[in-house]
Coordinates of C-alpha atoms and ligand atoms in Angstrom, one line a residue:
M24 CA -29.5 20.8 -42.8
I25 CA -29.9 17.5 -40.6
V26 CA -32.7 17.9 -37.7
K27 CA -32.4 15.0 -35.1
E28 CA -35.5 15.0 -32.9
N29 CA -35.5 12.0 -31.8
K30 CA -34.4 11.5 -28.2
E31 CA -32.4 8.0 -28.9
E32 CA -30.2 9.9 -31.4
F33 CA -29.0 12.7 -28.9
Y34 CA -26.3 10.3 -26.4
Q35 CA -23.1 12.2 -28.4
Y36 CA -24.7 15.3 -28.1
T37 CA -25.5 15.6 -24.8
T38 CA -22.3 14.2 -23.2
D39 CA -18.4 14.6 -23.1
Q40 CA -14.9 13.3 -22.3
A41 CA -15.4 14.5 -18.9
N42 CA -18.1 12.1 -17.9
L43 CA -20.5 14.8 -17.8
S44 CA -24.2 15.3 -19.3
G45 CA -27.0 17.8 -20.5
A46 CA -30.3 17.4 -22.3
C47 CA -31.8 18.7 -25.7
D48 CA -34.6 18.6 -27.5
K49 CA -33.3 19.1 -30.9
V50 CA -29.8 18.7 -32.5
F51 CA -29.1 20.8 -35.9
I52 CA -26.1 19.6 -37.9
V53 CA -25.4 22.5 -40.4
K54 CA -23.7 22.5 -43.6
N55 CA -22.6 26.1 -44.0
S56 CA -23.0 29.5 -42.6
Q57 CA -26.3 30.6 -43.9
E58 CA -27.4 27.7 -42.1
V59 CA -25.7 28.6 -39.4
R60 CA -27.4 31.9 -39.2
E61 CA -31.0 30.4 -39.9
V62 CA -30.7 28.2 -36.8
V63 CA -29.5 30.9 -34.6
L64 CA -32.0 33.9 -35.6
T65 CA -35.0 31.0 -35.0
A66 CA -33.4 29.8 -31.8
N67 CA -32.9 34.2 -30.8
K68 CA -36.7 34.8 -32.4
C69 CA -38.2 31.5 -30.0
N70 CA -35.9 32.6 -27.2
T71 CA -35.2 28.9 -27.5
P72 CA -31.1 28.3 -25.6
L73 CA -29.1 27.4 -28.2
T74 CA -25.7 25.4 -27.2
V75 CA -23.2 25.6 -30.2
C76 CA -20.2 22.4 -29.6
G77 CA -17.4 20.4 -31.6
N78 CA -16.5 17.5 -30.7
H79 CA -16.5 17.3 -27.0
T80 CA -13.6 17.0 -25.6
S81 CA -13.8 20.0 -23.6
L82 CA -13.8 19.0 -19.7
T83 CA -15.9 21.5 -18.3
G84 CA -19.3 20.6 -20.2
S85 CA -19.2 23.8 -22.0
S86 CA -20.7 22.0 -24.7
L87 CA -23.1 20.6 -23.4
P88 CA -26.6 21.9 -23.2
S89 CA -28.6 22.6 -20.4
S90 CA -31.8 23.0 -22.5
G91 CA -33.1 23.4 -26.1
W92 CA -31.5 23.2 -29.0
V93 CA -27.5 22.1 -29.9
L94 CA -26.1 23.4 -32.7
S95 CA -23.4 20.4 -33.9
T96 CA -20.8 21.9 -36.8
E97 CA -19.4 18.3 -37.2
E98 CA -20.1 18.5 -41.5
L99 CA -19.0 22.3 -41.2
N100 CA -15.4 20.5 -41.8
E101 CA -13.6 21.8 -45.1
I102 CA -10.4 23.0 -45.5
I103 CA -10.8 25.8 -47.7
E104 CA -7.0 26.6 -48.2
I105 CA -3.2 25.9 -47.3
N106 CA -1.6 28.2 -48.1
E107 CA 2.3 27.2 -48.2
Q108 CA 3.4 30.7 -49.1
E109 CA 1.7 33.4 -46.7
L110 CA 1.7 30.8 -44.0
F111 CA -2.2 30.7 -43.2
A112 CA -5.2 28.1 -43.4
I113 CA -8.4 28.7 -43.5
V114 CA -10.7 26.4 -42.3
E115 CA -14.2 25.9 -41.5
P116 CA -14.8 24.8 -37.6
G117 CA -15.8 21.8 -38.1
V118 CA -12.2 20.7 -39.2
T119 CA -10.3 18.0 -37.2
L120 CA -6.9 19.5 -35.4
K121 CA -5.9 15.6 -36.6
S122 CA -7.3 16.1 -40.1
L123 CA -5.5 20.1 -40.2
Q124 CA -2.4 18.6 -38.7
Q125 CA -2.3 15.1 -41.3
A126 CA -3.4 18.1 -44.2
L127 CA -0.4 19.8 -43.7
A128 CA 2.3 17.3 -42.9
P129 CA 3.5 16.6 -46.9
L130 CA 3.5 19.7 -47.1
G131 CA 6.2 20.6 -44.1
L132 CA 3.8 22.4 -41.8
F133 CA 1.8 22.5 -39.0
F134 CA -0.9 24.2 -36.8
P135 CA 1.5 25.2 -33.6
P136 CA -1.4 24.4 -30.9
D137 CA -1.3 21.5 -29.1
P138 CA -4.3 20.2 -26.2
T139 CA -3.0 16.9 -26.6
E140 CA -6.2 15.9 -27.6
D141 CA -6.1 16.0 -31.4
S142 CA -9.8 14.5 -32.0
C143 CA -10.6 18.5 -31.2
F144 CA -12.5 20.6 -33.8
I145 CA -10.4 23.6 -34.6
G146 CA -13.6 25.7 -33.5
G147 CA -13.6 23.9 -30.1
M148 CA -10.2 24.6 -30.2
I149 CA -10.7 28.7 -30.7
G150 CA -13.9 28.2 -28.2
T151 CA -11.8 27.7 -25.5
N152 CA -8.6 29.1 -26.3
A153 CA -7.3 25.4 -26.2
S154 CA -3.6 25.0 -25.3
G155 CA -1.4 22.4 -24.0
A156 CA 2.4 21.0 -23.9
R157 CA 3.7 23.4 -26.9
S158 CA 1.7 26.4 -25.9
F159 CA 5.1 27.1 -23.3
G160 CA 6.8 27.1 -26.6
F161 CA 4.0 28.7 -29.3
G162 CA 1.6 30.2 -27.4
P163 CA -2.3 29.3 -26.6
T164 CA -4.6 28.7 -29.7
R165 CA -5.1 32.5 -29.8
D166 CA -1.4 33.3 -31.2
S167 CA -2.6 31.3 -34.2
I168 CA -5.9 33.0 -34.8
L169 CA -5.5 36.0 -38.0
E170 CA -8.7 36.2 -38.7
L171 CA -12.5 35.0 -37.7
D172 CA -15.8 35.5 -39.2
F173 CA -18.7 34.9 -36.6
I174 CA -22.2 34.9 -36.1
L175 CA -24.2 36.6 -33.5
A176 CA -27.5 35.8 -31.3
A177 CA -29.7 38.2 -33.4
G178 CA -28.0 36.5 -36.7
E179 CA -25.6 39.4 -37.6
E180 CA -22.2 38.3 -38.9
I181 CA -18.4 39.8 -38.1
S182 CA -15.6 38.9 -39.6
F183 CA -12.7 39.8 -37.7
S184 CA -8.4 40.6 -38.5
R185 CA -6.2 40.2 -36.1
S186 CA -4.8 43.1 -37.7
E187 CA -7.3 45.4 -36.3
N188 CA -6.9 46.8 -32.9
I189 CA -9.3 49.3 -30.7
Q190 CA -8.1 52.6 -29.5
E191 CA -7.5 52.6 -25.8
D192 CA -10.5 51.2 -23.8
N193 CA -12.8 51.9 -26.6
F194 CA -13.9 48.8 -27.7
C195 CA -15.7 49.2 -31.1
I196 CA -16.8 46.8 -34.1
I197 CA -18.8 47.6 -37.1
T198 CA -21.0 44.3 -38.2
K199 CA -21.3 43.3 -42.0
A200 CA -24.6 45.4 -41.4
D201 CA -23.1 48.6 -40.5
N202 CA -24.1 48.5 -36.9
I203 CA -21.4 50.0 -34.6
I204 CA -20.8 47.8 -31.6
Q205 CA -19.6 49.6 -28.8
F206 CA -18.8 50.4 -25.1
N207 CA -15.4 51.4 -23.0
I208 CA -13.7 48.5 -21.0
P209 CA -13.2 49.7 -17.3
Q210 CA -9.7 50.1 -16.3
S211 CA -10.4 47.6 -13.3
Y212 CA -10.9 44.9 -15.6
V213 CA -7.5 42.5 -15.4
L214 CA -7.0 39.2 -15.9
P215 CA -4.6 37.1 -14.1
D216 CA -0.6 37.4 -15.3
V217 CA 0.2 33.7 -15.6
K218 CA -1.5 31.7 -18.5
N219 CA -5.3 32.0 -18.3
A220 CA -8.1 30.7 -20.3
A221 CA -11.4 32.4 -18.1
G222 CA -13.3 35.3 -18.3
Y223 CA -13.6 37.5 -21.4
F224 CA -10.2 38.5 -22.8
L225 CA -10.9 42.2 -22.5
K226 CA -7.6 45.1 -22.1
S227 CA -7.2 48.6 -23.3
G228 CA -5.5 48.3 -27.3
M229 CA -6.5 44.7 -27.6
S230 CA -7.6 43.2 -30.9
P231 CA -11.5 42.9 -31.3
I232 CA -10.5 39.4 -32.2
D233 CA -9.5 38.3 -28.8
L234 CA -12.6 38.7 -27.0
F235 CA -14.4 36.0 -29.5
I236 CA -11.1 33.6 -28.7
G237 CA -11.9 31.5 -25.4
A238 CA -15.4 32.9 -25.2
E239 CA -16.9 29.2 -24.9
G240 CA -19.6 29.7 -27.1
T241 CA -21.6 32.6 -25.5
L242 CA -21.1 35.3 -28.0
G243 CA -21.8 34.0 -31.1
V244 CA -20.8 30.7 -33.4
I245 CA -17.4 30.9 -35.0
T246 CA -18.4 30.1 -39.2
K247 CA -14.8 30.3 -40.5
A248 CA -11.1 30.8 -39.1
K249 CA -7.6 31.2 -40.8
L250 CA -5.4 29.9 -39.1
K251 CA -1.5 31.1 -38.5
L252 CA 0.8 28.5 -39.6
K253 CA 4.8 27.5 -38.9
K254 CA 7.1 25.7 -40.8
R255 CA 7.5 21.8 -39.2
S256 CA 11.0 21.5 -37.9
L257 CA 13.1 19.2 -39.6
D258 CA 13.7 17.4 -36.0
Y259 CA 12.7 17.7 -33.4
V260 CA 14.4 16.9 -29.7
S261 CA 12.2 14.9 -27.5
L262 CA 14.0 13.8 -24.4
V263 CA 12.2 12.5 -21.1
V264 CA 14.5 13.0 -18.1
F265 CA 13.6 10.7 -14.4
F266 CA 14.4 11.8 -11.7
Q267 CA 15.1 10.1 -8.0
D268 CA 14.1 13.8 -6.1
L269 CA 11.3 16.2 -6.8
S270 CA 14.0 19.5 -6.1
D271 CA 16.4 18.4 -8.2
C272 CA 13.7 18.1 -11.2
F273 CA 11.3 21.7 -10.3
T274 CA 15.5 23.6 -10.6
C275 CA 16.0 21.5 -13.9
I276 CA 12.4 22.7 -15.2
D277 CA 13.3 26.3 -14.1
L278 CA 17.2 26.6 -15.7
I279 CA 15.5 25.6 -18.6
R280 CA 12.5 27.7 -18.8
Q281 CA 14.8 30.5 -18.6
S282 CA 17.0 29.3 -21.0
S283 CA 13.9 29.3 -23.5
N284 CA 13.0 32.4 -22.7
N285 CA 16.1 34.8 -22.7
F286 CA 17.9 34.8 -25.9
Q287 CA 21.6 35.4 -24.5
L288 CA 21.0 32.4 -21.8
K289 CA 19.7 30.4 -24.8
N290 CA 22.9 31.1 -26.9
I291 CA 25.1 30.3 -23.8
N292 CA 23.7 26.6 -23.2
G293 CA 22.4 26.2 -26.6
I294 CA 19.3 24.4 -25.2
A295 CA 15.7 25.6 -25.0
A296 CA 12.4 24.0 -25.1
D297 CA 8.8 24.4 -27.0
A298 CA 7.5 22.0 -24.0
I299 CA 8.3 21.2 -20.5
E300 CA 5.9 19.0 -19.2
F301 CA 5.8 16.9 -15.8
F302 CA 4.9 13.9 -14.4
D303 CA 5.0 12.8 -11.0
K304 CA 5.7 10.2 -9.2
N305 CA 1.9 8.2 -9.1
S306 CA 2.0 9.5 -12.7
L307 CA 4.8 7.4 -13.4
N308 CA 3.4 4.8 -11.2
L309 CA 0.0 5.0 -13.6
L310 CA 1.9 4.6 -16.5
R311 CA 4.7 1.5 -15.8
D312 CA 2.0 -0.4 -16.9
K313 CA 2.1 0.4 -20.1
F314 CA 5.4 1.5 -20.2
T315 CA 7.4 -0.8 -18.5
D316 CA 11.0 0.6 -19.5
I317 CA 10.7 3.8 -17.2
P318 CA 13.2 3.8 -14.5
K319 CA 11.8 1.8 -11.1
T320 CA 13.6 4.6 -9.0
A321 CA 12.5 7.7 -10.9
T322 CA 9.9 9.8 -8.5
A323 CA 9.7 12.4 -11.3
A324 CA 9.8 13.4 -14.5
V325 CA 10.3 16.0 -17.1
W326 CA 9.4 15.3 -20.6
I327 CA 10.8 18.2 -23.0
E328 CA 10.2 18.7 -26.5
Y329 CA 12.0 21.1 -29.1
G330 CA 12.0 21.7 -32.8
V331 CA 15.3 22.0 -34.5
N332 CA 15.6 24.2 -37.3
A333 CA 17.7 24.1 -41.1
N334 CA 20.9 25.3 -40.0
Q335 CA 21.3 23.4 -36.4
S336 CA 22.2 19.5 -36.4
Y337 CA 20.1 17.3 -34.7
E338 CA 23.7 15.1 -33.3
D339 CA 24.9 18.6 -31.7
I340 CA 21.6 19.5 -30.3
L341 CA 21.7 16.8 -28.4
N342 CA 24.9 16.8 -27.2
Q343 CA 24.3 20.5 -25.8
W344 CA 21.5 19.0 -24.4
E345 CA 23.6 16.5 -22.6
S346 CA 26.8 18.8 -21.4
F347 CA 23.6 20.7 -19.6
F348 CA 22.4 17.6 -17.9
I349 CA 26.2 17.0 -17.0
S350 CA 26.5 20.2 -15.3
Q351 CA 23.4 19.9 -13.2
E352 CA 24.7 16.1 -12.3
I353 CA 21.9 14.9 -13.4
D354 CA 22.0 11.2 -14.4
T355 CA 21.5 10.9 -18.2
S356 CA 21.1 7.2 -17.6
F357 CA 18.0 8.2 -16.8
I358 CA 17.3 10.1 -19.6
W359 CA 15.3 8.3 -22.8
F360 CA 16.7 10.6 -25.7
G361 CA 13.8 9.9 -28.5
A362 CA 16.4 9.5 -31.7
D363 CA 13.4 8.7 -34.4
S364 CA 9.7 9.3 -35.1
N365 CA 9.3 6.0 -33.0
D366 CA 11.2 7.2 -30.1
R367 CA 8.9 10.3 -30.3
A368 CA 6.0 8.9 -31.1
K369 CA 6.0 6.5 -27.8
I370 CA 7.0 9.5 -25.2
K371 CA 4.1 11.7 -26.7
N372 CA 2.0 8.6 -26.6
M373 CA 2.7 8.0 -22.9
R374 CA 1.8 12.0 -22.1
H375 CA -1.6 11.4 -24.3
S376 CA -2.1 8.0 -21.9
L377 CA -1.9 9.7 -18.8
P378 CA -5.3 12.0 -19.2
V379 CA -6.8 9.0 -21.0
T380 CA -6.2 6.3 -18.4
V381 CA -7.3 8.9 -15.4
N382 CA -10.6 9.3 -17.6
E383 CA -10.7 5.5 -17.7
I384 CA -10.4 5.0 -14.1
I385 CA -13.1 7.2 -13.0
K386 CA -15.3 6.5 -15.7
K387 CA -15.1 3.0 -14.2
R388 CA -15.5 4.2 -11.0
G389 CA -19.3 6.0 -12.0
L390 CA -17.9 9.1 -10.9
R391 CA -16.5 12.4 -12.1
K392 CA -12.5 13.1 -12.1
L393 CA -11.5 16.5 -9.6
G394 CA -8.9 17.9 -11.7
T395 CA -7.3 21.3 -11.2
D396 CA -6.5 23.7 -13.8
V397 CA -4.8 25.9 -12.0
A398 CA -1.5 28.0 -13.0
V399 CA 0.4 30.2 -10.2
P400 CA 3.6 32.9 -11.1
F401 CA 6.6 30.8 -11.5
H402 CA 8.6 32.2 -8.1
L403 CA 5.4 30.5 -6.1
F404 CA 5.0 27.5 -8.2
E405 CA 7.0 24.7 -6.1
D406 CA 5.7 25.7 -3.0
F407 CA 1.8 25.6 -4.2
Y408 CA 3.0 22.5 -5.6
R409 CA 4.1 20.6 -2.5
M410 CA 0.9 22.1 -0.2
A411 CA -1.1 20.7 -3.0
T412 CA 0.1 17.3 -2.8
Q413 CA 0.6 17.4 0.5
A414 CA -2.9 18.5 1.2
T415 CA -4.4 15.1 -1.1
E416 CA -2.0 12.5 0.9
A417 CA -3.0 13.9 4.1
K418 CA -6.6 13.1 3.1
G419 CA -5.6 9.9 2.1
L420 CA -7.1 10.1 -1.5
Q421 CA -5.6 8.7 -4.8
Y422 CA -4.3 11.5 -7.2
V423 CA -1.8 12.1 -9.8
A424 CA -0.3 15.4 -10.5
F425 CA 1.2 16.0 -14.3
G426 CA 1.1 19.3 -16.3
H427 CA 2.4 22.4 -18.5
F428 CA 4.7 23.2 -15.9
G429 CA 6.8 25.4 -18.3
N430 CA 3.7 27.0 -17.7
S431 CA 3.7 27.0 -13.8
H432 CA 0.1 25.4 -14.7
L433 CA -0.8 22.1 -12.7
H434 CA -3.2 19.7 -13.3
L435 CA -3.4 17.5 -10.0
N436 CA -6.3 14.5 -10.8
I437 CA -8.3 13.8 -7.5
L438 CA -9.5 10.1 -8.1
P439 CA -12.2 9.5 -5.5
A440 CA -13.1 5.8 -4.9
N441 CA -16.5 6.6 -3.5
E442 CA -19.1 9.5 -2.5
V443 CA -17.4 10.2 0.4
E444 CA -13.8 10.7 -0.9
M445 CA -15.9 12.8 -3.7
Q446 CA -17.2 15.0 -1.5
A447 CA -13.2 15.4 0.7
G448 CA -12.1 15.6 -2.7
K449 CA -14.5 18.3 -3.8
A450 CA -13.3 20.9 -1.1
L451 CA -9.6 20.2 -1.3
Y452 CA -9.8 21.0 -5.2
S453 CA -12.2 23.8 -4.2
K454 CA -9.4 25.2 -1.5
L455 CA -6.2 24.6 -4.0
C456 CA -8.5 26.8 -7.0
T457 CA -8.9 29.8 -4.1
D458 CA -5.7 29.6 -3.1
A459 CA -4.2 29.9 -6.4
I460 CA -6.4 33.0 -7.0
A461 CA -5.3 34.2 -3.7
L462 CA -1.7 33.7 -5.2
G463 CA -2.5 36.1 -8.6
G464 CA -3.2 32.9 -10.3
T465 CA -6.3 31.4 -11.9
F466 CA -8.6 28.3 -11.2
S467 CA -8.4 27.7 -15.2
A468 CA -5.3 27.9 -17.2
E469 CA -6.5 26.2 -20.3
H470 CA -10.0 24.5 -19.8
G471 CA -12.0 27.0 -19.8
V472 CA -15.0 27.9 -17.3
G473 CA -18.1 26.1 -18.5
K474 CA -20.5 25.0 -16.8
L475 CA -18.7 23.9 -13.7
K476 CA -16.1 26.8 -12.5
C477 CA -18.5 29.8 -12.5
N478 CA -18.5 30.1 -9.0
Y479 CA -14.6 30.8 -9.3
L480 CA -14.6 32.8 -12.1
K481 CA -16.9 35.6 -10.2
Q482 CA -14.0 35.0 -7.4
M483 CA -10.9 35.7 -9.4
I484 CA -12.3 38.5 -11.4
G485 CA -14.5 40.3 -8.7
E486 CA -17.8 41.2 -8.3
E487 CA -17.7 44.3 -10.3
N488 CA -15.7 43.0 -13.5
F489 CA -18.0 39.5 -13.1
A490 CA -20.9 42.6 -13.7
F491 CA -18.8 44.1 -16.4
M492 CA -18.8 40.8 -18.0
K493 CA -22.2 40.0 -18.1
K494 CA -23.1 43.6 -19.9
V495 CA -21.1 42.3 -22.1
K496 CA -22.7 38.9 -22.5
E497 CA -26.2 41.2 -23.0
I498 CA -24.4 43.7 -25.8
F499 CA -24.1 40.4 -27.9
D500 CA -26.5 37.8 -26.8
P501 CA -29.9 40.3 -25.2
K502 CA -31.7 37.1 -24.8
N503 CA -29.2 34.7 -23.1
I504 CA -30.2 31.8 -25.8
L505 CA -26.2 30.6 -26.8
G506 CA -24.2 28.7 -24.2
R507 CA -26.9 29.0 -21.5
G508 CA -24.9 28.2 -18.1
T509 CA -21.8 28.5 -19.3
L510 CA -19.4 30.9 -17.7
F511 CA -22.7 32.6 -16.0
K512 CA -25.1 30.5 -14.0
L513 CA -28.9 29.7 -15.0
N514 CA -29.4 32.5 -12.2
D515 CA -26.7 35.0 -13.0
L516 CA -28.2 36.3 -15.9
N517 CA -32.0 37.3 -16.2
Ligands
FAD615 C1 -7.8 13.3 -22.8 C2 -7.7 14.7 -22.9 C3 -6.6 15.5 -23.1 C4 -7.0 17.2 -23.0 N1 -6.0 17.8 -23.1 C5 -6.0 19.2 -22.7 C6 -5.0 20.1 -23.2 O1 -3.8 20.0 -22.4 N2 -5.2 21.1 -23.5 C7 -6.6 22.2 -23.7 O2 -6.5 22.9 -23.6 N3 -7.1 21.2 -23.4 C8 -7.5 20.3 -23.9 N4 -8.5 18.8 -23.5 C9 -9.2 19.8 -23.4 C10 -10.1 19.6 -25.1 O3 -10.1 19.2 -25.9 C11 -9.9 20.9 -25.5 O4 -10.7 21.8 -24.7 C12 -11.0 21.2 -27.0 O5 -9.9 22.2 -28.0 C13 -12.0 21.4 -27.3 O6 -12.8 20.8 -28.6 P1 -14.0 20.5 -29.3 O7 -14.0 20.5 -30.1 O8 -13.9 19.0 -28.5 O9 -15.3 21.5 -28.8 P2 -16.3 21.4 -27.6 O10 -15.4 20.3 -26.3 O11 -17.0 20.2 -28.2 O12 -16.7 22.6 -26.8 C14 -15.7 23.4 -26.4 C15 -16.2 24.8 -26.4 O13 -16.3 25.6 -27.8 C16 -17.3 26.1 -28.6 N5 -17.6 26.0 -29.3 C17 -17.3 24.8 -30.3 N6 -17.3 25.4 -31.8 C18 -17.8 26.3 -32.2 C19 -18.1 27.3 -32.7 N7 -18.3 26.7 -34.5 N8 -18.2 28.5 -32.4 C20 -18.0 29.1 -31.2 N9 -17.8 28.5 -30.3 C21 -17.8 27.0 -30.1 C22 -18.3 25.4 -27.6 O14 -19.8 26.4 -27.2 C23 -17.7 24.8 -26.3 O15 -17.9 26.0 -25.0 C24 -7.9 17.9 -23.2 C25 -8.9 17.1 -23.1 C26 -8.8 15.9 -23.4 C27 -10.4 14.5 -23.5

C-alpha cells in the first residue's frame, strides 16, 4: 500500500472535474481487499472520516473528502475474468470503463452503461449508479451488476448476488462473519417513478445488492464486481436529425420512444433506439466551431443510436428509418447518417464534446457550472423544458440544454459570467429542482446527490423517509466515517 502524507501530492484527490475541491490529511492507495479492510478498520477505530474515490469524474463532489483520509482504488485495477460463454466479467473497482471496453471489444462484447466520460472507474460507476446515453435502451449501471464484494465500515465483508431477494419489506443480509443485518423498509419509502439516482434504493422484494449500488461511498467499499456483458451488435445505426422547429423535435422523440418501448409498434415501424439524445440551439452553436457542417438553420437536434443484430441488414434498417422520417414529413437532407465507424465516432465525439466544452468555459471563468440533472414524467416533459429554458432566457443567463430525452432527463447547464449571474443562476437552478420534484420527478436522474444536493434529497423524499435513510446509514456505518458530507450534511448525522 502507498500512503501519501505530503499535501503537495494531494491535488488529484482533492479536486474533481466539476471544479470542486476538498481537503484531507492522508491518501491510502491500496493494492488488494485486505488493505482496503485494514484502512477501513483503522479509520473506524480512530473515528477518522474516510472517503473512497474512483477517478474523480463525479459532478457532485461525492468523491472529495471533507476532511480525514482518502482511500484511492486506482491500483485495484485488475480485470480478473472475462467469460465469453456466460457473458460476464469480474473486475476490481479501479478498472476504467475505457480499458474494460477495450478488453471486451475484440471478443465482440461490451459493458452496456455509458456515462459519456470513459475515464471513470467501474467502482465509481457503481457508486453513483451512473447511466448516460444508452441507459434508454439498457438501463443504468445497476441493471448490469450481477455480484458485489463489499467491506462495511466496521471491516465486515459481504458478498451479494443479484439472484438473492428479500422477503417483502424485511431487509436481511448475512455477513461473511455470520452477523445478521436486518431492518424493515417502511411502506412510505418510495422513490420517484422516473430515472433517478438520488436516495438509498430500498423497496419490497428487492435484491439487497441494489442498496449498495448508487450509495455514493456512504455504506462501504466495493472491492470486486461481477458485471453482466452483452454481445456487441454487428453494426450500429447512428444518426443525428436536425430540426428547424422544436415542436417537431419533441414529436419525433416521442414517436421513437414509443416505438422502442412497444414491441408491436417496433415491428410495424421497424425502428427502435438504444439512445435518444437531445441538443438545443445553444448546444449546436457551441459545437459549430468544431463541427462546422452542422446545418445553419438547425435549432434543435436528436442523436439516435441503435445496435443492429445478425439477422438484420444495416441497409434495410436505414431504409426503415428513412421511410419513418418521410412519413413524419421530416426533411432527410437535415440528417447525418453515420455510415461508417469514423462517422459514428464523430457523432459520439460531438455528444461528449458538449459537457467537456461547457466544463472548460466555466473553469476559465473561475466559476462553477450550474447544471440540472432533473427528470420528470414523460407526459410533463415538453412543458417543463419550455418553462425551464424560457425562465433562463428571461434572466439573461447563458445556457446550453441537452440530455437524455428518451428518459425525459434534462441537463440545462447555466454558464454564469460573473458572481451576480452566479447568484441569479443558483436561484433558478433551485427553482428547477423544486419544480421537477413537485411534478413527481427528481432533481438527480444520474449524477447523484454528493455534497451539493443534500437539501433537495430531503425535499424529495420528505423528513420521515430522510430519517429512515439516516437510520440505514447508522446501521452500516455507525460512526459516520464513510463519505462524510455526502448524501447527509455534516450536521444531519451525529
Ligand atoms: C464530461 C463528463 C460527462 C459525464 N456524463 C455523465 C453521464 O452522461 N451520465 C452519468 O451518469 N454520469 C456522467 N458523468 C459523471 C461520472 O462520469 C460518473 O459519475 C462516474 O461514474 C464516476 O466515476 P469515478 O470513477 O470518477 O468515481 P468518483 O467520481 O471518484 O466517485 C464517485 C462516487 O463513487 C464512490 N465510489 C468510488 N469508488 C467506490 C468504491 N470502490 N466503493 C464504493 N464507492 C465508491 C465515491 O465515494 C463517490 O461517491 C460525467 C462526467 C463528466 C466529467
